[in-house]
Each structure stands twice: as structure tokens, then as C-alpha cells.
mmCIF file of C-alpha atoms and ligand atoms in Angstrom:
data_model
loop_
_atom_site.group_PDB
_atom_site.id
_atom_site.type_symbol
_atom_site.label_atom_id
_atom_site.label_comp_id
_atom_site.label_asym_id
_atom_site.label_seq_id
_atom_site.Cartn_x
_atom_site.Cartn_y
_atom_site.Cartn_z
ATOM 1 C CA UNK K 247 -20.270 -11.421 9.583
ATOM 2 C CA UNK K 248 -20.617 -7.384 9.825
ATOM 3 C CA UNK K 249 -23.611 -5.964 8.094
ATOM 4 C CA UNK K 250 -24.606 -2.459 6.941
ATOM 5 C CA UNK K 251 -26.347 -0.458 9.977
ATOM 6 C CA UNK K 252 -29.215 0.770 9.591
ATOM 7 C CA UNK K 253 -29.532 5.246 9.243
ATOM 8 C CA UNK K 254 -31.499 7.017 12.252
ATOM 9 C CA UNK K 255 -32.885 9.053 9.739
ATOM 10 C CA UNK K 256 -34.598 8.734 6.209
ATOM 11 C CA UNK K 257 -31.895 9.286 2.927
ATOM 12 C CA UNK K 258 -33.639 12.779 2.421
ATOM 13 C CA UNK K 259 -33.625 14.429 5.812
ATOM 14 C CA UNK K 260 -30.285 15.672 6.080
ATOM 15 C CA UNK K 261 -30.773 17.747 3.258
ATOM 16 C CA UNK K 262 -29.872 20.597 3.118
ATOM 17 C CA UNK K 263 -26.672 19.950 4.118
ATOM 18 C CA UNK K 264 -26.256 16.875 2.250
ATOM 19 C CA UNK K 265 -28.177 15.957 0.317
ATOM 20 C CA UNK K 266 -29.714 11.979 -0.562
ATOM 21 C CA UNK K 267 -27.832 12.042 -3.789
ATOM 22 C CA UNK K 268 -24.755 11.652 -1.480
ATOM 23 C CA UNK K 269 -26.246 10.159 1.687
ATOM 24 C CA UNK K 270 -27.459 6.120 -1.294
ATOM 25 C CA UNK K 271 -24.429 6.814 -2.914
ATOM 26 C CA UNK K 272 -22.424 6.943 0.960
ATOM 27 C CA UNK K 273 -23.962 4.730 2.466
ATOM 28 C CA UNK K 274 -25.183 1.548 0.811
ATOM 29 C CA UNK K 275 -21.830 2.129 -2.076
ATOM 30 C CA UNK K 276 -19.309 3.557 -0.098
ATOM 31 C CA UNK K 277 -19.834 2.304 3.919
ATOM 32 C CA UNK K 278 -21.723 -1.227 2.280
ATOM 33 C CA UNK K 279 -18.009 -1.837 0.493
ATOM 34 C CA UNK K 280 -15.611 -1.976 3.170
ATOM 35 C CA UNK K 281 -18.148 -3.817 4.968
ATOM 36 C CA UNK K 282 -17.894 -6.680 2.188
ATOM 37 C CA UNK K 283 -14.173 -5.499 2.944
ATOM 38 C CA UNK K 284 -13.080 -6.451 5.754
ATOM 39 C CA UNK K 285 -15.581 -9.384 5.736
ATOM 40 C CA UNK K 286 -13.685 -10.863 3.368
ATOM 41 C CA UNK K 287 -10.495 -10.074 4.994
ATOM 42 C CA UNK K 288 -11.456 -12.364 8.431
ATOM 43 C CA UNK K 289 -13.183 -14.955 6.199
ATOM 44 C CA UNK K 290 -9.830 -15.868 5.601
ATOM 45 C CA UNK K 291 -8.898 -15.622 9.477
ATOM 46 C CA UNK K 292 -12.245 -17.639 11.037
ATOM 47 C CA UNK K 293 -9.602 -17.992 14.706
ATOM 48 C CA UNK K 294 -9.827 -13.904 15.070
ATOM 49 C CA UNK K 295 -12.692 -13.721 17.604
ATOM 50 C CA UNK K 296 -13.595 -10.064 18.604
ATOM 51 C CA UNK K 297 -16.568 -8.436 19.912
ATOM 52 C CA UNK K 298 -17.269 -5.769 18.566
ATOM 53 C CA UNK K 299 -15.060 -3.593 15.470
ATOM 54 C CA UNK K 300 -13.661 -1.304 18.115
ATOM 55 C CA UNK K 301 -12.141 -4.126 19.980
ATOM 56 C CA UNK K 302 -10.344 -5.303 16.641
ATOM 57 C CA UNK K 303 -9.905 -1.740 15.853
ATOM 58 C CA UNK K 304 -7.547 -1.469 19.474
ATOM 59 C CA UNK K 305 -5.721 -4.532 19.611
ATOM 60 C CA UNK K 306 -4.417 -4.378 15.111
ATOM 61 C CA UNK K 307 -1.581 -5.465 15.886
ATOM 62 C CA UNK K 308 -2.933 -9.189 16.800
ATOM 63 C CA UNK K 309 -4.673 -8.953 13.325
ATOM 64 C CA UNK K 310 -2.873 -11.735 10.848
ATOM 65 C CA UNK K 311 0.229 -10.065 9.160
ATOM 66 C CA UNK K 312 -1.067 -10.722 5.712
ATOM 67 C CA UNK K 313 -5.119 -9.010 6.347
ATOM 68 C CA UNK K 314 -4.010 -6.312 8.673
ATOM 69 C CA UNK K 315 -3.778 -3.905 6.355
ATOM 70 C CA UNK K 316 -7.127 -4.220 4.882
ATOM 71 C CA UNK K 317 -9.131 -4.790 8.703
ATOM 72 C CA UNK K 318 -7.179 -0.800 9.643
ATOM 73 C CA UNK K 319 -8.959 -0.005 6.191
ATOM 74 C CA UNK K 320 -12.088 -1.471 5.955
ATOM 75 C CA UNK K 321 -12.906 -1.684 9.956
ATOM 76 C CA UNK K 322 -11.959 1.467 9.905
ATOM 77 C CA UNK K 323 -14.000 2.830 7.803
ATOM 78 C CA UNK K 324 -16.599 0.796 8.532
ATOM 79 C CA UNK K 325 -16.291 1.603 12.310
ATOM 80 C CA UNK K 326 -16.046 5.806 11.461
ATOM 81 C CA UNK K 327 -19.146 5.707 9.065
ATOM 82 C CA UNK K 328 -20.988 4.141 11.454
ATOM 83 C CA UNK K 329 -19.970 6.591 13.579
ATOM 84 C CA UNK K 330 -20.623 9.649 11.342
ATOM 85 C CA UNK K 331 -23.974 8.381 10.452
ATOM 86 C CA UNK K 332 -25.036 8.678 14.287
ATOM 87 C CA UNK K 333 -24.014 12.373 15.229
ATOM 88 C CA UNK K 334 -25.826 13.278 12.466
ATOM 89 C CA UNK K 335 -29.850 14.589 12.369
ATOM 90 C CA UNK K 336 -32.225 15.802 10.835
ATOM 91 C CA UNK K 337 -31.788 19.646 10.291
ATOM 92 C CA UNK K 338 -33.801 21.898 13.358
ATOM 93 C CA UNK K 339 -34.478 18.219 15.170
ATOM 94 C CA UNK K 340 -33.821 18.426 18.612
ATOM 95 C CA UNK K 341 -30.686 17.045 18.906
ATOM 96 C CA UNK K 342 -29.016 19.443 17.324
ATOM 97 C CA UNK K 343 -29.626 21.769 20.396
ATOM 98 C CA UNK K 344 -26.055 21.751 22.617
ATOM 99 C CA UNK K 345 -26.610 20.856 25.547
ATOM 100 C CA UNK K 346 -25.250 23.252 28.701
ATOM 101 C CA UNK K 347 -22.778 20.757 29.696
ATOM 102 C CA UNK K 348 -20.875 19.471 26.848
ATOM 103 C CA UNK K 349 -21.206 23.491 26.179
ATOM 104 C CA UNK K 350 -19.104 23.417 28.876
ATOM 105 C CA UNK K 351 -16.075 21.176 28.594
ATOM 106 C CA UNK K 352 -15.939 23.320 24.839
ATOM 107 C CA UNK K 353 -15.725 26.378 26.844
ATOM 108 C CA UNK K 354 -13.556 24.625 28.780
ATOM 109 C CA UNK K 355 -11.107 23.534 25.585
ATOM 110 C CA UNK K 356 -11.280 26.127 22.746
ATOM 111 C CA UNK K 357 -12.234 29.199 24.932
ATOM 112 C CA UNK K 358 -15.836 29.622 23.210
ATOM 113 C CA UNK K 359 -18.307 26.833 21.153
ATOM 114 C CA UNK K 360 -17.067 29.344 17.514
ATOM 115 C CA UNK K 361 -13.399 29.318 19.450
ATOM 116 C CA UNK K 362 -13.485 24.950 19.085
ATOM 117 C CA UNK K 363 -15.664 25.285 15.177
ATOM 118 C CA UNK K 364 -12.828 27.426 13.749
ATOM 119 C CA UNK K 365 -9.858 25.117 14.858
ATOM 120 C CA UNK K 366 -12.058 21.629 13.846
ATOM 121 C CA UNK K 367 -12.639 23.285 10.060
ATOM 122 C CA UNK K 368 -9.391 25.102 10.721
ATOM 123 C CA UNK K 369 -8.038 21.374 10.648
ATOM 124 C CA UNK K 370 -10.338 19.523 8.420
ATOM 125 C CA UNK K 371 -9.294 21.697 5.523
ATOM 126 C CA UNK K 372 -5.249 20.782 6.282
ATOM 127 C CA UNK K 373 -5.599 17.446 6.014
ATOM 128 C CA UNK K 374 -4.345 17.171 3.142
ATOM 129 C CA UNK K 375 -6.256 14.343 0.823
ATOM 130 C CA UNK K 376 -8.465 11.687 2.417
ATOM 131 C CA UNK K 377 -9.097 11.432 6.022
ATOM 132 C CA UNK K 378 -11.351 12.494 8.968
ATOM 133 C CA UNK K 379 -11.397 14.902 11.690
ATOM 134 C CA UNK K 380 -12.413 14.546 14.628
ATOM 135 C CA UNK K 381 -13.108 15.599 18.284
ATOM 136 C CA UNK K 382 -11.836 13.324 21.465
ATOM 137 C CA UNK K 383 -12.167 13.117 24.855
ATOM 138 C CA UNK K 384 -8.735 12.815 26.264
ATOM 139 C CA UNK K 385 -8.529 12.516 30.043
ATOM 140 C CA UNK K 386 -6.893 16.559 29.608
ATOM 141 C CA UNK K 387 -10.184 17.853 28.037
ATOM 142 C CA UNK K 388 -11.674 17.359 24.722
ATOM 143 C CA UNK K 389 -8.987 17.718 21.439
ATOM 144 C CA UNK K 390 -9.212 17.881 17.749
ATOM 145 C CA UNK K 391 -7.442 15.495 15.588
ATOM 146 C CA UNK K 392 -7.492 13.829 12.203
ATOM 147 C CA UNK K 393 -6.765 10.742 11.015
ATOM 148 C CA UNK K 394 -5.782 9.748 7.546
ATOM 149 C CA UNK K 395 -7.548 7.129 5.012
ATOM 150 C CA UNK K 396 -10.287 5.395 7.111
ATOM 151 C CA UNK K 397 -7.903 5.311 10.155
ATOM 152 C CA UNK K 398 -9.124 6.222 13.656
ATOM 153 C CA UNK K 399 -8.702 7.495 16.337
ATOM 154 C CA UNK K 400 -9.998 4.584 18.706
ATOM 155 C CA UNK K 401 -6.952 2.365 16.738
ATOM 156 C CA UNK K 402 -4.083 4.834 18.585
ATOM 157 C CA UNK K 403 -6.731 4.323 22.346
ATOM 158 C CA UNK K 404 -8.324 7.583 21.382
ATOM 159 C CA UNK K 405 -12.196 8.461 22.251
ATOM 160 C CA UNK K 406 -13.941 9.374 19.222
ATOM 161 C CA UNK K 407 -16.748 11.458 20.220
ATOM 162 C CA UNK K 408 -18.238 13.752 17.111
ATOM 163 C CA UNK K 409 -16.141 12.463 13.444
ATOM 164 C CA UNK K 410 -16.214 14.505 10.076
ATOM 165 C CA UNK K 411 -15.971 12.458 6.967
ATOM 166 C CA UNK K 412 -13.140 15.204 4.916
ATOM 167 C CA UNK K 413 -13.072 12.006 1.389
ATOM 168 C CA UNK K 414 -14.239 14.205 -0.881
ATOM 169 C CA UNK K 415 -17.418 11.101 -1.761
ATOM 170 C CA UNK K 416 -18.749 12.412 1.276
ATOM 171 C CA UNK K 417 -18.850 15.655 -0.631
ATOM 172 C CA UNK K 418 -18.333 16.407 -3.359
ATOM 173 C CA UNK K 419 -21.650 15.844 -6.082
ATOM 174 C CA UNK K 420 -22.905 19.046 -4.248
ATOM 175 C CA UNK K 421 -19.799 21.057 -2.840
ATOM 176 C CA UNK K 422 -17.627 19.217 -5.878
ATOM 177 C CA UNK K 423 -14.149 21.201 -4.297
ATOM 178 C CA UNK K 424 -15.347 23.342 -1.718
ATOM 179 C CA UNK K 425 -13.944 22.136 1.149
ATOM 180 C CA UNK K 426 -14.949 23.812 3.701
ATOM 181 C CA UNK K 427 -18.274 25.145 2.409
ATOM 182 C CA UNK K 428 -19.642 21.706 3.426
ATOM 183 C CA UNK K 429 -17.432 21.465 6.701
ATOM 184 C CA UNK K 430 -19.514 24.619 7.688
ATOM 185 C CA UNK K 431 -22.658 23.786 6.209
ATOM 186 C CA UNK K 432 -22.697 20.184 8.628
ATOM 187 C CA UNK K 433 -22.848 22.321 12.125
ATOM 188 C CA UNK K 434 -26.872 22.391 11.507
ATOM 189 C CA UNK K 435 -27.349 18.959 11.593
ATOM 190 C CA UNK K 436 -24.456 17.913 14.260
ATOM 191 C CA UNK K 437 -26.645 15.271 17.272
ATOM 192 C CA UNK K 438 -24.593 17.548 19.932
ATOM 193 C CA UNK K 439 -27.224 15.047 22.204
ATOM 194 C CA UNK K 440 -24.914 11.762 20.581
ATOM 195 C CA UNK K 441 -21.538 13.786 21.271
ATOM 196 C CA UNK K 442 -22.641 14.561 24.477
ATOM 197 C CA UNK K 443 -23.167 10.324 25.178
ATOM 198 C CA UNK K 444 -20.656 9.906 23.255
ATOM 199 C CA UNK K 445 -18.459 11.884 25.960
ATOM 200 C CA UNK K 446 -21.003 10.175 28.803
ATOM 201 C CA UNK K 447 -21.457 13.958 29.559
ATOM 202 C CA UNK K 448 -24.906 14.622 30.614
HETATM 203 MN MN1 MN3 L 653 -17.106 7.761 3.353
#
């Protein structure tokens, strides 16, 4: 049985970038629903064993065909949201200060932090419909990618270190159709220390 991870901050902690009502809805309803549906799918195949959700998603071809798309959608939803909560932190908290070594990695891959942010936002805006925009670590440096629906970079062997939900449910209550404003506001609450940790950058 997979259970909903507790948020590492209170529901109103990400104001004003993400409002409290959106956080309740997003965590307690949307994320919980992915977990419920994943548990239902897995209950039909108790022979499917895995040590963590990432391993399950990285080996979708081994998942029985009748639950494969449910695991892809709801397992992906669970993994993606679990990562998303972790890479956010309250405005002004120490975690939002970018570690120097991560800054250097971003400069190496994108020229500058500002250029990275511009490209990331462009990618997030270009993702048609529902999906995610990611920063992944590769043997060739850091790269931006997007995925549709609840697909996750781990499904194609990528290592996500930052992921932003661009489904309308992530921003519609506060920003309505203005995805660009939501993406701009998020930079104030990114937990860069956690991003560096996911990238194994000390
Ligand atoms: Mn979401």
C-alpha cells in the first residue's frame, strides 16, 4: 500500500507563489487520487514487487499489460508529485538560496542561470495541454525536457532533479490561464538545496 507523503511544510507556506487552497486541493485530492488508483491497479497483481516507485516506473515493460497504463499514469503521478513537493520551499527560507556548485553546473550547461530560467519557462509554456517541465542530470550536463500527462523522466532512464507541474490544476485557482505568471512566481520558492542534493552536487 502506497500512502500520501506528508508535505515538508504547511499548506500556506508557499504563499504567495502557490496559494493555500491550491495546495490543499493538489496534495489532498489530486495526489491522493493518483495513489488510490495506483493501489487499486497493483492490488490486481500482487505478484508485482518493487523496492520503490522509481524502479517500478523504470521497468514499465515488466508490468502486466492490463495495469500498465494505470501504473504509468497514476504511478507517474505519484512519483512526479512526490518530487514536486520536495523541490519547493517557503519564500525567504535558506533552502531557496542556490548553492554555488549548482550555479556553476547551470552556467556550464546553459551559459547563465538567467538563460536556464528563460529556457525552462519557454519549455513549460510550449508543453501543450497537461504535463511537466524538468531539469534532468545527464552524463553530458544538465538538460531541460518536458513530458506529457504524468509521464516521468525516470520512465526513459533520465535522472530528474527539478520538476514543475504545468497541469492547470497546479495553478488555475490563482493564475487562471496565465501559466507564464505561475512559472515566473515559482522561482521564488524553488528548494535549490534539494535540487543540488538530487543532482549529487555538494
Ligand atoms: Mn499536479
